[in-house]
C-alpha angles and dihedrals in degrees: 000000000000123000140187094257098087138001117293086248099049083049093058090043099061096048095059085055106046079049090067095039087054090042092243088120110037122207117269079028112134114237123218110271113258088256089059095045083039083052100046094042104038099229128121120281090240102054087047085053092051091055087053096052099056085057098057091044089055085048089241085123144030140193137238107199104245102002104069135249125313136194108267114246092250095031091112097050092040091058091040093051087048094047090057095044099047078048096054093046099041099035110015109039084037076052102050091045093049083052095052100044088050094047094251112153113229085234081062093057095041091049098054086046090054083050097056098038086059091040115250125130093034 
């Protein structure tokens, strides 16, 4: 499951998320503890708690003192909001730019959009 790209906690931070983006995990649902999530993926408990802890900072998840830690109510807009906005600034406004500076009209792009949301051109 872990990789090189990105530190083992980050990694586990971002599929929990992706996992609420997706609706695997439901908001008010309790995750596994970090010993569990330490136990099923053979890593350090520390490092697992790291991971959880960036979640709670970024208000994804919450705990419940002496129950574990659960996802927040909004976690799931939040992330998706995130995610549009991280999209409209990395693809579309780079894509705008790249348009501009190549003498692309804007109806260009918006037509060629219209052509692969009904289909043609796949």
């Amino acid at each position: 499951m872990f990789d090189e790209r990105s530190p083992i906690y980050q990694q586990i931070a971002d599929q929990i998320k992706a996992d609420i983006v997706s609706g695997v995990l439901q908001e008010d649902e309790q995750v596994m503890s970090t010993n569990q999530y330490a136990a099923f993926y053979r890593i350090n408990p520390a490092t697992a708690a790291k991971g959880f802890q960036l979640l709670t900072e970024e208000g994804i998840l919450y705990k419940k003192r002496g129950i574990g830690m659960f996802v927040s109510v909004d976690a799931r807009q939040t992330l998706v909001q995130a995610r549009k906005d991280r999209f409209f600034e990395e693809v579309v406004d780079r894509m705008v730019e790249e348009a501009r500076q190549i003498g692309v009209p804007i109806a260009d792009i918006l037509n060629h959009i219209e052509s692969r949301k009904e289909g043609k051109g796949q």
